[in-house]
GROMACS .gro file of C-alpha atoms in nm:
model
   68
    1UNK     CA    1   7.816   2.559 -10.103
    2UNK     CA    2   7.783   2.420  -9.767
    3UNK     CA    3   7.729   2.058  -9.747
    4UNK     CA    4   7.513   1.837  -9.510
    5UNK     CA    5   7.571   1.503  -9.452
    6UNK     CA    6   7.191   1.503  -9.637
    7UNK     CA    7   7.388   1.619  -9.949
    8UNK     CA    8   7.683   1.452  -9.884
    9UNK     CA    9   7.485   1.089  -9.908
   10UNK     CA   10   7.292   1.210 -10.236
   11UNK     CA   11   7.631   1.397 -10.418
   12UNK     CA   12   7.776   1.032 -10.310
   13UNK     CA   13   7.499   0.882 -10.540
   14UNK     CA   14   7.509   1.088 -10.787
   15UNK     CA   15   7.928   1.014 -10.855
   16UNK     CA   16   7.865   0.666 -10.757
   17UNK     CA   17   7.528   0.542 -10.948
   18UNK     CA   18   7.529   0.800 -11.243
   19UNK     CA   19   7.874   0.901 -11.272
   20UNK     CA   20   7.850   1.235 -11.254
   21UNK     CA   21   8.192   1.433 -11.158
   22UNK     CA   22   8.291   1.641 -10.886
   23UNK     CA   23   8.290   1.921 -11.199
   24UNK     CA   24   7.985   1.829 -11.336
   25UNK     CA   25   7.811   1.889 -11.019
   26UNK     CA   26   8.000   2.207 -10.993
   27UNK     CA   27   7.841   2.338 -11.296
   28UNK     CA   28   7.500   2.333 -11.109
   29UNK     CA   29   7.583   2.405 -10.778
   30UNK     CA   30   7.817   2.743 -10.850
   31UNK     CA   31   7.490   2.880 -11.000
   32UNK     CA   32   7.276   3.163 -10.797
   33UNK     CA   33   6.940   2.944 -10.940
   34UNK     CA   34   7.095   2.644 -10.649
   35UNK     CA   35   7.047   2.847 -10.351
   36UNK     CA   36   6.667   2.870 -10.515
   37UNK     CA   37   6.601   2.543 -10.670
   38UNK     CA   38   6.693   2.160 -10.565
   39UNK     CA   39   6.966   2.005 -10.738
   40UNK     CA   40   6.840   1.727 -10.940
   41UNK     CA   41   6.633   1.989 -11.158
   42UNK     CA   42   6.923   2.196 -11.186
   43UNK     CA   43   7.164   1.886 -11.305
   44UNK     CA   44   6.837   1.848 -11.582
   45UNK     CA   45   6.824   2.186 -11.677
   46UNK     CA   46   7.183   2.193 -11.740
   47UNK     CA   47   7.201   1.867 -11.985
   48UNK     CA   48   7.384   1.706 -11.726
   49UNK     CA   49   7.153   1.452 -11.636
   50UNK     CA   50   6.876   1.327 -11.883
   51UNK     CA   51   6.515   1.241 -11.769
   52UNK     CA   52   6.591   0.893 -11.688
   53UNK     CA   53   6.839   0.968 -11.475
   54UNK     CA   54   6.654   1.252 -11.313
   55UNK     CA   55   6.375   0.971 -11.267
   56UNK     CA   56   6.632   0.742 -11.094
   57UNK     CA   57   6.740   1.081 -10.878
   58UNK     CA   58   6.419   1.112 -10.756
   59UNK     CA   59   6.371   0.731 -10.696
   60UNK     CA   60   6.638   0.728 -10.436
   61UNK     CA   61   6.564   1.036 -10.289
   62UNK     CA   62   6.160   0.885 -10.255
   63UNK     CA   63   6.360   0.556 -10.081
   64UNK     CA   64   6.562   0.794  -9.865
   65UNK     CA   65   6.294   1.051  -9.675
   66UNK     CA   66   6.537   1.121  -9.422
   67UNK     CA   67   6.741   1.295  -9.698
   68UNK     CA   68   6.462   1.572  -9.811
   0.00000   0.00000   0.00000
């Protein structure tokens, strides 16, 4: 995975606000699905985020345009 400073500033969140792990990321993002879907559905369909934290997800990311 090649990472943008766009997906650098929401992988940051993610660690930082949700406490996800470097691993738990991982999980999503070493997937073929990734290169086809965005990340915070992938984190959901994985169990590694639950649907209020995939709410807050796509809070921020509504508060951060620039990012999308």
């Amino acid at each position: 995975m090649v990472i943008n400073s766009s997906d650098r500033k929401l992988l940051q969140f993610l660690q930082k606000e949700l406490a996800l792990s470097q691993a738990d990321i991982a999980v999503a993002t070493r997937h073929p699905e990734f290169n086809h879907g965005p990340l915070p559905m992938l984190l959901w369909q994985y169990g590694l985020v639950d649907l209020q934290q995939l709410d807050r997800i796509f809070d921020w990311l509504a508060e951060h345009p620039e990012l999308r």
